[in-house]
């Protein structure tokens, strides 16, 4: 009898714990599940289930404005991910590697954009572009995205490198490799999972950013989130649901791909 | 100019970190071609720093280092004909054993055929042929160390540097590797410079040992000389165990020095010790624990003898360590258990005679 009792640390067997977990789960996923479900609803309103249809996906795909916004988002995310991953990785590596005066304050400043409210970043960006006389448009959005993604990538790389055994680099140098060879043969393979994670973070940050994008966009430079926002202002139609579902699927697919790449880089490699 | 027998010359080398830490303090020594050289000292004495200066990872604040007659000032680690086995082994985790060993040859642009042949030979040298396709995480600590060894030896360096190579291994394996490293060193004929804080390791492997403390080399000598004739209290105490007493020189007689040991003088009188230098004032008098003899009746033939009480007996199987007291003076005696029950009479609380030969007594002036 007594043997069947839960262990003191067997929290998952405690009723209150299960309730808590179940509630959290529902709270997290009910909105998303209902969003996806109603994207297939054969009704103009998201209130009652009328029947299954793919009509709204068709409509979303044929909505040329939505199409264009989506393309813009991809271009911006693509460029911003590439640039911010490279710059962020260099920054993270430099923070990990070098000891210099006022390093503490400098690191704090680098991380500041992560914590300061996005709206302030947005205002600052707009003010900055105004002073340098840069017309708002795709370029300004991209530049802003790069700017706010860099600290995130740097933090990820920095964290990854914290576990790096620096004597590996010394061993490489000792065995006759130049600094450049050492970086590509020893440091980079270790950094790779961090790079993938950082790039993914940068991509999703850029893809779904609203506040900063809203402030720094100009006429004709609508991104996907902004377009959806403007559609929702009229009414939440299943078309919006369908578009959002597509976004969810893309993000999920990217995450899975990143996970696969990461697990592969830890498996056997033949260089 | 160093002669052709010298492979490494270290001249007045000082290494400072910042303004407060002097890790290596004016070290000068020559390492001979083909010898097994050990840098021995307690943790923090600057051994690793000295080794890293040889490898090129640190540059001396002062002084110069010559490798095979060539000044190493400003020479990058990848341009030096020395290789290093790191304390952490630093085996590349994302490469197989074969790729690890091949790495140094690959970055040097060695042709593929030659790489494979030399890697094969190096792996055979450390008996790892069957592990060539494994990843480091599929190897034991001892095997990873062999990979690090093979990886360095395959480069055919003039000197192999080893930083505490055995400290991460368990006791049995460590002893086995000590023998194997010596065998390896003799068979490849490369100069080995090993850093260790373990005196047994240094004594059992090295041809010559430099004992370091606080960045200084205190004594450089072959193992037996270091053990039998330490030149200062620190070396005497650090290498093996030592019964150490304070004394004063009170005179000299026929090439011998007369020393009064305060704690012993009322029991054994003044000691006449062989010493071929100048000695005066306060000195140390030392005797190794295994050179003490215990007997229940007064020994007649030994010049130094006194009656002591056994305070403690610690049994180690092969040896008994006996802790003795005679008034102020405390002794440790190590007794070999040459036969079963050899020291049945040696028990706590008993009084015994201890004695030793005058010639086995050491006079330490610093
Ligand atoms: N990179 C460094 N920066 C500052 N101090 C150091 C550095 N490397 C070593 N030291 C100091 O130099 C002294 C000698 O260190 P080390 O050569 O590693 O000793 P050992 O290998 O004999 O234990 C120590 O006090 C250590 O703290
Ligand atoms: Mg060390």
PDB file of C-alpha atoms in Angstrom, chain A:
ATOM      1  CA  UNK A   1       0.000   0.000   0.000  1.00  0.00           C
ATOM      2  CA  UNK A   2       2.550   2.496   1.238  1.00  0.00           C
ATOM      3  CA  UNK A   3       4.779   1.643  -1.685  1.00  0.00           C
ATOM      4  CA  UNK A   4       2.357   3.169  -4.141  1.00  0.00           C
ATOM      5  CA  UNK A   5       2.532   6.579  -2.538  1.00  0.00           C
ATOM      6  CA  UNK A   6       4.216   9.396  -4.399  1.00  0.00           C
ATOM      7  CA  UNK A   7       7.812  10.154  -3.492  1.00  0.00           C
ATOM      8  CA  UNK A   8       8.432  13.538  -1.920  1.00  0.00           C
ATOM      9  CA  UNK A   9      10.051  14.701  -5.164  1.00  0.00           C
ATOM     10  CA  UNK A  10       7.544  12.999  -7.447  1.00  0.00           C
ATOM     11  CA  UNK A  11       5.765  16.257  -8.171  1.00  0.00           C
ATOM     12  CA  UNK A  12       4.135  15.061 -11.356  1.00  0.00           C
ATOM     13  CA  UNK A  13       2.017  12.696  -9.298  1.00  0.00           C
ATOM     14  CA  UNK A  14       0.557  15.397  -7.104  1.00  0.00           C
ATOM     15  CA  UNK A  15      -2.936  16.498  -8.059  1.00  0.00           C
ATOM     16  CA  UNK A  16      -2.362  20.222  -7.621  1.00  0.00           C
ATOM     17  CA  UNK A  17       0.741  19.997  -9.756  1.00  0.00           C
ATOM     18  CA  UNK A  18      -1.158  18.243 -12.551  1.00  0.00           C
ATOM     19  CA  UNK A  19      -3.937  20.798 -12.411  1.00  0.00           C
ATOM     20  CA  UNK A  20      -1.430  23.592 -12.606  1.00  0.00           C
ATOM     21  CA  UNK A  21       0.328  22.045 -15.581  1.00  0.00           C
ATOM     22  CA  UNK A  22      -2.936  21.326 -17.361  1.00  0.00           C
ATOM     23  CA  UNK A  23      -4.179  24.857 -16.853  1.00  0.00           C
ATOM     24  CA  UNK A  24      -0.952  26.377 -18.142  1.00  0.00           C
ATOM     25  CA  UNK A  25      -1.086  24.170 -21.182  1.00  0.00           C
ATOM     26  CA  UNK A  26      -4.648  25.169 -22.029  1.00  0.00           C
ATOM     27  CA  UNK A  27      -3.870  28.794 -21.388  1.00  0.00           C
ATOM     28  CA  UNK A  28      -0.882  28.659 -23.721  1.00  0.00           C
ATOM     29  CA  UNK A  29      -2.320  26.665 -26.549  1.00  0.00           C
ATOM     30  CA  UNK A  30      -6.063  27.246 -26.638  1.00  0.00           C
ATOM     31  CA  UNK A  31      -5.790  30.555 -28.534  1.00  0.00           C
ATOM     32  CA  UNK A  32      -3.373  29.100 -31.059  1.00  0.00           C
ATOM     33  CA  UNK A  33      -5.363  25.936 -31.602  1.00  0.00           C
ATOM     34  CA  UNK A  34      -8.575  27.881 -32.045  1.00  0.00           C
ATOM     35  CA  UNK A  35      -6.819  30.270 -34.435  1.00  0.00           C
ATOM     36  CA  UNK A  36      -5.694  27.362 -36.592  1.00  0.00           C
ATOM     37  CA  UNK A  37      -9.062  25.581 -36.349  1.00  0.00           C
ATOM     38  CA  UNK A  38     -11.062  28.626 -37.382  1.00  0.00           C
ATOM     39  CA  UNK A  39      -8.813  29.193 -40.379  1.00  0.00           C
ATOM     40  CA  UNK A  40     -10.624  26.178 -41.836  1.00  0.00           C
ATOM     41  CA  UNK A  41     -14.069  27.427 -40.805  1.00  0.00           C
ATOM     42  CA  UNK A  42     -16.526  27.981 -43.609  1.00  0.00           C
ATOM     43  CA  UNK A  43     -17.881  31.206 -42.223  1.00  0.00           C
ATOM     44  CA  UNK A  44     -17.139  34.883 -42.468  1.00  0.00           C
ATOM     45  CA  UNK A  45     -17.015  35.215 -38.688  1.00  0.00           C
ATOM     46  CA  UNK A  46     -14.905  33.395 -36.113  1.00  0.00           C
ATOM     47  CA  UNK A  47     -17.768  32.563 -33.817  1.00  0.00           C
ATOM     48  CA  UNK A  48     -19.409  29.257 -34.652  1.00  0.00           C
ATOM     49  CA  UNK A  49     -18.116  26.269 -36.587  1.00  0.00           C
ATOM     50  CA  UNK A  50     -19.894  26.016 -39.960  1.00  0.00           C
ATOM     51  CA  UNK A  51     -17.870  23.425 -41.858  1.00  0.00           C
ATOM     52  CA  UNK A  52     -14.452  22.707 -43.296  1.00  0.00           C
ATOM     53  CA  UNK A  53     -13.012  24.747 -46.137  1.00  0.00           C
ATOM     54  CA  UNK A  54      -9.703  25.786 -47.656  1.00  0.00           C
ATOM     55  CA  UNK A  55     -11.343  28.819 -49.213  1.00  0.00           C
ATOM     56  CA  UNK A  56      -9.652  31.334 -46.924  1.00  0.00           C
ATOM     57  CA  UNK A  57      -6.204  29.939 -47.640  1.00  0.00           C
ATOM     58  CA  UNK A  58      -6.956  30.442 -51.322  1.00  0.00           C
ATOM     59  CA  UNK A  59      -8.127  33.954 -50.593  1.00  0.00           C
ATOM     60  CA  UNK A  60      -5.040  34.719 -48.520  1.00  0.00           C
ATOM     61  CA  UNK A  61      -2.751  33.385 -51.230  1.00  0.00           C
ATOM     62  CA  UNK A  62      -4.487  35.421 -53.867  1.00  0.00           C
ATOM     63  CA  UNK A  63      -4.409  38.585 -51.811  1.00  0.00           C
ATOM     64  CA  UNK A  64      -1.656  40.398 -53.653  1.00  0.00           C
ATOM     65  CA  UNK A  65      -1.122  42.933 -50.856  1.00  0.00           C
ATOM     66  CA  UNK A  66      -0.685  40.148 -48.349  1.00  0.00           C
ATOM     67  CA  UNK A  67       1.609  38.443 -50.798  1.00  0.00           C
ATOM     68  CA  UNK A  68       3.743  41.514 -51.154  1.00  0.00           C
ATOM     69  CA  UNK A  69       3.859  42.099 -47.398  1.00  0.00           C
ATOM     70  CA  UNK A  70       4.932  38.526 -46.877  1.00  0.00           C
ATOM     71  CA  UNK A  71       7.681  38.840 -49.459  1.00  0.00           C
ATOM     72  CA  UNK A  72       8.880  42.053 -47.817  1.00  0.00           C
ATOM     73  CA  UNK A  73       9.002  40.305 -44.478  1.00  0.00           C
ATOM     74  CA  UNK A  74      11.063  37.458 -45.915  1.00  0.00           C
ATOM     75  CA  UNK A  75      13.527  39.810 -47.595  1.00  0.00           C
ATOM     76  CA  UNK A  76      13.944  41.918 -44.471  1.00  0.00           C
ATOM     77  CA  UNK A  77      14.277  38.858 -42.244  1.00  0.00           C
ATOM     78  CA  UNK A  78      16.746  37.253 -44.654  1.00  0.00           C
ATOM     79  CA  UNK A  79      19.056  40.252 -44.849  1.00  0.00           C
ATOM     80  CA  UNK A  80      18.755  41.163 -41.199  1.00  0.00           C
ATOM     81  CA  UNK A  81      19.434  37.568 -40.117  1.00  0.00           C
ATOM     82  CA  UNK A  82      22.540  37.277 -42.257  1.00  0.00           C
ATOM     83  CA  UNK A  83      24.033  40.594 -41.219  1.00  0.00           C
ATOM     84  CA  UNK A  84      23.085  40.439 -37.555  1.00  0.00           C
ATOM     85  CA  UNK A  85      24.323  36.857 -37.195  1.00  0.00           C
ATOM     86  CA  UNK A  86      27.727  37.761 -38.591  1.00  0.00           C
ATOM     87  CA  UNK A  87      28.065  40.980 -36.601  1.00  0.00           C
ATOM     88  CA  UNK A  88      26.509  39.503 -33.463  1.00  0.00           C
ATOM     89  CA  UNK A  89      28.775  36.459 -33.624  1.00  0.00           C
ATOM     90  CA  UNK A  90      31.831  38.681 -33.956  1.00  0.00           C
ATOM     91  CA  UNK A  91      30.647  40.761 -31.030  1.00  0.00           C
ATOM     92  CA  UNK A  92      29.911  37.711 -28.880  1.00  0.00           C
ATOM     93  CA  UNK A  93      33.290  36.225 -29.723  1.00  0.00           C
ATOM     94  CA  UNK A  94      35.070  39.465 -28.911  1.00  0.00           C
ATOM     95  CA  UNK A  95      33.268  39.762 -25.580  1.00  0.00           C
ATOM     96  CA  UNK A  96      34.208  36.182 -24.740  1.00  0.00           C
ATOM     97  CA  UNK A  97      37.787  36.424 -25.855  1.00  0.00           C
ATOM     98  CA  UNK A  98      39.224  39.777 -24.959  1.00  0.00           C
ATOM     99  CA  UNK A  99      39.713  41.428 -21.620  1.00  0.00           C
ATOM    100  CA  UNK A 100      39.804  45.176 -21.946  1.00  0.00           C
ATOM    101  CA  UNK A 101      39.299  48.178 -19.673  1.00  0.00           C
ATOM    102  CA  UNK A 102      35.656  49.008 -18.950  1.00  0.00           C
ATOM    103  CA  UNK A 103      34.580  45.632 -20.302  1.00  0.00           C
ATOM    104  CA  UNK A 104      31.810  45.316 -17.727  1.00  0.00           C
ATOM    105  CA  UNK A 105      30.073  48.575 -18.632  1.00  0.00           C
ATOM    106  CA  UNK A 106      30.595  47.855 -22.318  1.00  0.00           C
ATOM    107  CA  UNK A 107      28.909  44.462 -22.021  1.00  0.00           C
ATOM    108  CA  UNK A 108      26.056  46.081 -20.157  1.00  0.00           C
ATOM    109  CA  UNK A 109      25.592  48.608 -22.935  1.00  0.00           C
ATOM    110  CA  UNK A 110      25.630  45.888 -25.558  1.00  0.00           C
ATOM    111  CA  UNK A 111      22.830  44.076 -23.767  1.00  0.00           C
ATOM    112  CA  UNK A 112      20.794  47.190 -23.150  1.00  0.00           C
ATOM    113  CA  UNK A 113      18.678  46.962 -26.319  1.00  0.00           C
ATOM    114  CA  UNK A 114      17.372  43.620 -25.065  1.00  0.00           C
ATOM    115  CA  UNK A 115      15.856  45.155 -21.954  1.00  0.00           C
ATOM    116  CA  UNK A 116      14.846  48.671 -22.933  1.00  0.00           C
ATOM    117  CA  UNK A 117      11.199  48.879 -24.068  1.00  0.00           C
ATOM    118  CA  UNK A 118      10.742  48.275 -27.753  1.00  0.00           C
ATOM    119  CA  UNK A 119       8.709  51.413 -28.137  1.00  0.00           C
ATOM    120  CA  UNK A 120      11.677  53.500 -26.971  1.00  0.00           C
ATOM    121  CA  UNK A 121      13.941  51.712 -29.438  1.00  0.00           C
ATOM    122  CA  UNK A 122      11.393  52.487 -32.133  1.00  0.00           C
ATOM    123  CA  UNK A 123      11.222  56.183 -31.304  1.00  0.00           C
ATOM    124  CA  UNK A 124      15.005  56.361 -31.103  1.00  0.00           C
ATOM    125  CA  UNK A 125      15.302  54.718 -34.503  1.00  0.00           C
ATOM    126  CA  UNK A 126      12.850  57.105 -36.125  1.00  0.00           C
ATOM    127  CA  UNK A 127      14.639  60.065 -34.583  1.00  0.00           C
ATOM    128  CA  UNK A 128      17.954  58.705 -35.797  1.00  0.00           C
ATOM    129  CA  UNK A 129      16.744  58.178 -39.362  1.00  0.00           C
ATOM    130  CA  UNK A 130      15.285  61.680 -39.332  1.00  0.00           C
ATOM    131  CA  UNK A 131      18.606  63.240 -38.298  1.00  0.00           C
ATOM    132  CA  UNK A 132      20.536  61.382 -41.003  1.00  0.00           C
ATOM    133  CA  UNK A 133      17.805  62.224 -43.497  1.00  0.00           C
ATOM    134  CA  UNK A 134      17.041  58.646 -44.436  1.00  0.00           C
ATOM    135  CA  UNK A 135      13.597  58.178 -45.975  1.00  0.00           C
ATOM    136  CA  UNK A 136      11.562  55.517 -44.145  1.00  0.00           C
ATOM    137  CA  UNK A 137      11.121  52.311 -46.118  1.00  0.00           C
ATOM    138  CA  UNK A 138      12.405  48.755 -46.463  1.00  0.00           C
ATOM    139  CA  UNK A 139      15.990  49.896 -45.837  1.00  0.00           C
ATOM    140  CA  UNK A 140      15.249  51.592 -42.556  1.00  0.00           C
ATOM    141  CA  UNK A 141      13.218  48.595 -41.385  1.00  0.00           C
ATOM    142  CA  UNK A 142      16.086  46.265 -42.249  1.00  0.00           C
ATOM    143  CA  UNK A 143      18.676  48.451 -40.530  1.00  0.00           C
ATOM    144  CA  UNK A 144      16.520  48.619 -37.384  1.00  0.00           C
ATOM    145  CA  UNK A 145      16.026  44.864 -37.381  1.00  0.00           C
ATOM    146  CA  UNK A 146      19.764  44.309 -37.696  1.00  0.00           C
ATOM    147  CA  UNK A 147      20.339  46.710 -34.827  1.00  0.00           C
ATOM    148  CA  UNK A 148      17.976  45.024 -32.393  1.00  0.00           C
ATOM    149  CA  UNK A 149      18.957  41.476 -33.413  1.00  0.00           C
ATOM    150  CA  UNK A 150      22.699  41.880 -32.869  1.00  0.00           C
ATOM    151  CA  UNK A 151      22.594  41.841 -29.040  1.00  0.00           C
ATOM    152  CA  UNK A 152      20.466  38.694 -29.062  1.00  0.00           C
ATOM    153  CA  UNK A 153      22.897  36.864 -31.347  1.00  0.00           C
ATOM    154  CA  UNK A 154      25.845  38.143 -29.306  1.00  0.00           C
ATOM    155  CA  UNK A 155      24.308  36.841 -26.083  1.00  0.00           C
ATOM    156  CA  UNK A 156      23.656  33.416 -27.601  1.00  0.00           C
ATOM    157  CA  UNK A 157      27.213  33.145 -28.976  1.00  0.00           C
ATOM    158  CA  UNK A 158      28.718  34.396 -25.750  1.00  0.00           C
ATOM    159  CA  UNK A 159      26.796  31.775 -23.778  1.00  0.00           C
ATOM    160  CA  UNK A 160      27.852  29.051 -26.186  1.00  0.00           C
ATOM    161  CA  UNK A 161      31.518  30.056 -25.979  1.00  0.00           C
ATOM    162  CA  UNK A 162      31.462  30.055 -22.190  1.00  0.00           C
ATOM    163  CA  UNK A 163      31.753  26.265 -22.365  1.00  0.00           C
ATOM    164  CA  UNK A 164      34.623  26.334 -24.843  1.00  0.00           C
ATOM    165  CA  UNK A 165      37.972  24.908 -23.747  1.00  0.00           C
ATOM    166  CA  UNK A 166      40.428  27.538 -24.882  1.00  0.00           C
ATOM    167  CA  UNK A 167      43.310  25.102 -24.807  1.00  0.00           C
ATOM    168  CA  UNK A 168      41.747  23.605 -27.965  1.00  0.00           C
ATOM    169  CA  UNK A 169      42.747  26.749 -29.822  1.00  0.00           C
ATOM    170  CA  UNK A 170      46.184  26.645 -28.270  1.00  0.00           C
ATOM    171  CA  UNK A 171      46.542  22.999 -29.235  1.00  0.00           C
ATOM    172  CA  UNK A 172      45.671  23.904 -32.807  1.00  0.00           C
ATOM    173  CA  UNK A 173      48.239  26.697 -32.878  1.00  0.00           C
ATOM    174  CA  UNK A 174      50.768  24.410 -31.251  1.00  0.00           C
ATOM    175  CA  UNK A 175      50.234  21.837 -33.977  1.00  0.00           C
ATOM    176  CA  UNK A 176      51.152  24.388 -36.614  1.00  0.00           C
ATOM    177  CA  UNK A 177      47.858  26.014 -37.571  1.00  0.00           C
ATOM    178  CA  UNK A 178      47.626  29.749 -38.201  1.00  0.00           C
ATOM    179  CA  UNK A 179      45.040  31.802 -36.356  1.00  0.00           C
ATOM    180  CA  UNK A 180      42.771  31.723 -39.391  1.00  0.00           C
ATOM    181  CA  UNK A 181      43.047  27.936 -39.747  1.00  0.00           C
ATOM    182  CA  UNK A 182      42.464  27.590 -36.027  1.00  0.00           C
ATOM    183  CA  UNK A 183      39.295  29.630 -36.209  1.00  0.00           C
ATOM    184  CA  UNK A 184      37.785  27.614 -39.045  1.00  0.00           C
ATOM    185  CA  UNK A 185      38.949  24.177 -37.919  1.00  0.00           C
ATOM    186  CA  UNK A 186      38.437  24.424 -34.182  1.00  0.00           C
ATOM    187  CA  UNK A 187      36.485  27.473 -33.017  1.00  0.00           C
ATOM    188  CA  UNK A 188      33.872  27.639 -35.750  1.00  0.00           C
ATOM    189  CA  UNK A 189      32.723  23.998 -35.449  1.00  0.00           C
ATOM    190  CA  UNK A 190      32.171  24.600 -31.766  1.00  0.00           C
ATOM    191  CA  UNK A 191      30.314  27.867 -32.403  1.00  0.00           C
ATOM    192  CA  UNK A 192      28.040  26.397 -35.065  1.00  0.00           C
ATOM    193  CA  UNK A 193      25.101  25.333 -32.900  1.00  0.00           C
ATOM    194  CA  UNK A 194      25.194  28.791 -31.336  1.00  0.00           C
ATOM    195  CA  UNK A 195      25.222  30.381 -34.777  1.00  0.00           C
ATOM    196  CA  UNK A 196      22.209  28.338 -35.854  1.00  0.00           C
ATOM    197  CA  UNK A 197      20.348  29.214 -32.672  1.00  0.00           C
ATOM    198  CA  UNK A 198      21.314  32.873 -32.976  1.00  0.00           C
ATOM    199  CA  UNK A 199      20.302  33.063 -36.621  1.00  0.00           C
ATOM    200  CA  UNK A 200      16.972  31.423 -35.903  1.00  0.00           C
ATOM    201  CA  UNK A 201      16.339  33.858 -33.098  1.00  0.00           C
ATOM    202  CA  UNK A 202      17.219  36.793 -35.343  1.00  0.00           C
ATOM    203  CA  UNK A 203      14.972  35.458 -38.110  1.00  0.00           C
ATOM    204  CA  UNK A 204      11.914  35.006 -35.927  1.00  0.00           C
ATOM    205  CA  UNK A 205      12.514  38.313 -34.158  1.00  0.00           C
ATOM    206  CA  UNK A 206      12.569  40.057 -37.521  1.00  0.00           C
ATOM    207  CA  UNK A 207       9.679  38.109 -39.024  1.00  0.00           C
ATOM    208  CA  UNK A 208       7.178  38.937 -36.300  1.00  0.00           C
ATOM    209  CA  UNK A 209       8.422  42.312 -35.154  1.00  0.00           C
ATOM    210  CA  UNK A 210       5.636  44.864 -35.036  1.00  0.00           C
ATOM    211  CA  UNK A 211       6.429  47.933 -32.950  1.00  0.00           C
ATOM    212  CA  UNK A 212       9.794  48.936 -34.411  1.00  0.00           C
ATOM    213  CA  UNK A 213       8.721  47.956 -37.911  1.00  0.00           C
ATOM    214  CA  UNK A 214       5.538  49.997 -37.599  1.00  0.00           C
ATOM    215  CA  UNK A 215       7.535  53.093 -36.660  1.00  0.00           C
ATOM    216  CA  UNK A 216      10.296  52.706 -39.206  1.00  0.00           C
ATOM    217  CA  UNK A 217       8.184  51.672 -42.205  1.00  0.00           C
ATOM    218  CA  UNK A 218       7.238  54.109 -44.888  1.00  0.00           C
ATOM    219  CA  UNK A 219       4.624  54.118 -47.568  1.00  0.00           C
ATOM    220  CA  UNK A 220       4.690  50.946 -49.630  1.00  0.00           C
ATOM    221  CA  UNK A 221       6.934  49.074 -47.227  1.00  0.00           C
ATOM    222  CA  UNK A 222       4.346  46.977 -45.427  1.00  0.00           C
ATOM    223  CA  UNK A 223       5.484  43.827 -43.693  1.00  0.00           C
ATOM    224  CA  UNK A 224       3.408  40.777 -42.879  1.00  0.00           C
ATOM    225  CA  UNK A 225       2.584  41.615 -39.235  1.00  0.00           C
ATOM    226  CA  UNK A 226       1.660  45.172 -40.159  1.00  0.00           C
ATOM    227  CA  UNK A 227      -0.553  44.010 -42.998  1.00  0.00           C
ATOM    228  CA  UNK A 228      -2.320  41.550 -40.713  1.00  0.00           C
ATOM    229  CA  UNK A 229      -2.810  44.307 -38.171  1.00  0.00           C
ATOM    230  CA  UNK A 230      -4.430  46.521 -40.745  1.00  0.00           C
ATOM    231  CA  UNK A 231      -6.680  43.648 -41.865  1.00  0.00           C
ATOM    232  CA  UNK A 232      -7.703  42.903 -38.280  1.00  0.00           C
ATOM    233  CA  UNK A 233      -8.683  46.520 -37.773  1.00  0.00           C
ATOM    234  CA  UNK A 234     -11.588  45.958 -40.110  1.00  0.00           C
ATOM    235  CA  UNK A 235     -12.567  42.530 -38.824  1.00  0.00           C
ATOM    236  CA  UNK A 236     -10.984  39.253 -37.816  1.00  0.00           C
ATOM    237  CA  UNK A 237     -11.758  37.142 -40.826  1.00  0.00           C
ATOM    238  CA  UNK A 238     -10.732  33.524 -41.387  1.00  0.00           C
ATOM    239  CA  UNK A 239      -8.392  34.932 -44.017  1.00  0.00           C
ATOM    240  CA  UNK A 240      -6.326  36.504 -41.237  1.00  0.00           C
ATOM    241  CA  UNK A 241      -6.403  33.182 -39.422  1.00  0.00           C
ATOM    242  CA  UNK A 242      -5.165  31.429 -42.519  1.00  0.00           C
ATOM    243  CA  UNK A 243      -2.296  33.895 -43.003  1.00  0.00           C
ATOM    244  CA  UNK A 244      -1.300  33.574 -39.360  1.00  0.00           C
ATOM    245  CA  UNK A 245      -1.397  29.799 -39.576  1.00  0.00           C
ATOM    246  CA  UNK A 246       0.998  29.941 -42.508  1.00  0.00           C
ATOM    247  CA  UNK A 247       3.355  32.040 -40.394  1.00  0.00           C
ATOM    248  CA  UNK A 248       3.154  29.545 -37.532  1.00  0.00           C
ATOM    249  CA  UNK A 249       3.919  26.663 -39.873  1.00  0.00           C
ATOM    250  CA  UNK A 250       6.936  28.476 -41.344  1.00  0.00           C
ATOM    251  CA  UNK A 251       8.367  29.301 -37.925  1.00  0.00           C
ATOM    252  CA  UNK A 252       7.813  25.741 -36.725  1.00  0.00           C
ATOM    253  CA  UNK A 253       9.453  24.304 -39.828  1.00  0.00           C
ATOM    254  CA  UNK A 254      12.475  26.560 -39.361  1.00  0.00           C
ATOM    255  CA  UNK A 255      12.802  25.581 -35.722  1.00  0.00           C
ATOM    256  CA  UNK A 256      12.661  21.893 -36.572  1.00  0.00           C
ATOM    257  CA  UNK A 257      15.225  22.390 -39.338  1.00  0.00           C
ATOM    258  CA  UNK A 258      17.511  24.216 -36.940  1.00  0.00           C
ATOM    259  CA  UNK A 259      17.177  21.427 -34.392  1.00  0.00           C
ATOM    260  CA  UNK A 260      18.060  18.848 -37.029  1.00  0.00           C
ATOM    261  CA  UNK A 261      21.097  20.845 -38.162  1.00  0.00           C
ATOM    262  CA  UNK A 262      22.190  21.186 -34.575  1.00  0.00           C
ATOM    263  CA  UNK A 263      21.868  17.506 -33.768  1.00  0.00           C
ATOM    264  CA  UNK A 264      23.716  16.620 -36.973  1.00  0.00           C
ATOM    265  CA  UNK A 265      26.637  18.875 -36.152  1.00  0.00           C
ATOM    266  CA  UNK A 266      27.051  16.927 -32.940  1.00  0.00           C
ATOM    267  CA  UNK A 267      26.993  13.581 -34.693  1.00  0.00           C
ATOM    268  CA  UNK A 268      29.881  12.116 -36.708  1.00  0.00           C
ATOM    269  CA  UNK A 269      31.400  14.554 -39.181  1.00  0.00           C
ATOM    270  CA  UNK A 270      33.974  13.979 -41.825  1.00  0.00           C
ATOM    271  CA  UNK A 271      36.043  17.052 -42.460  1.00  0.00           C
TER     272      UNK A 271
END
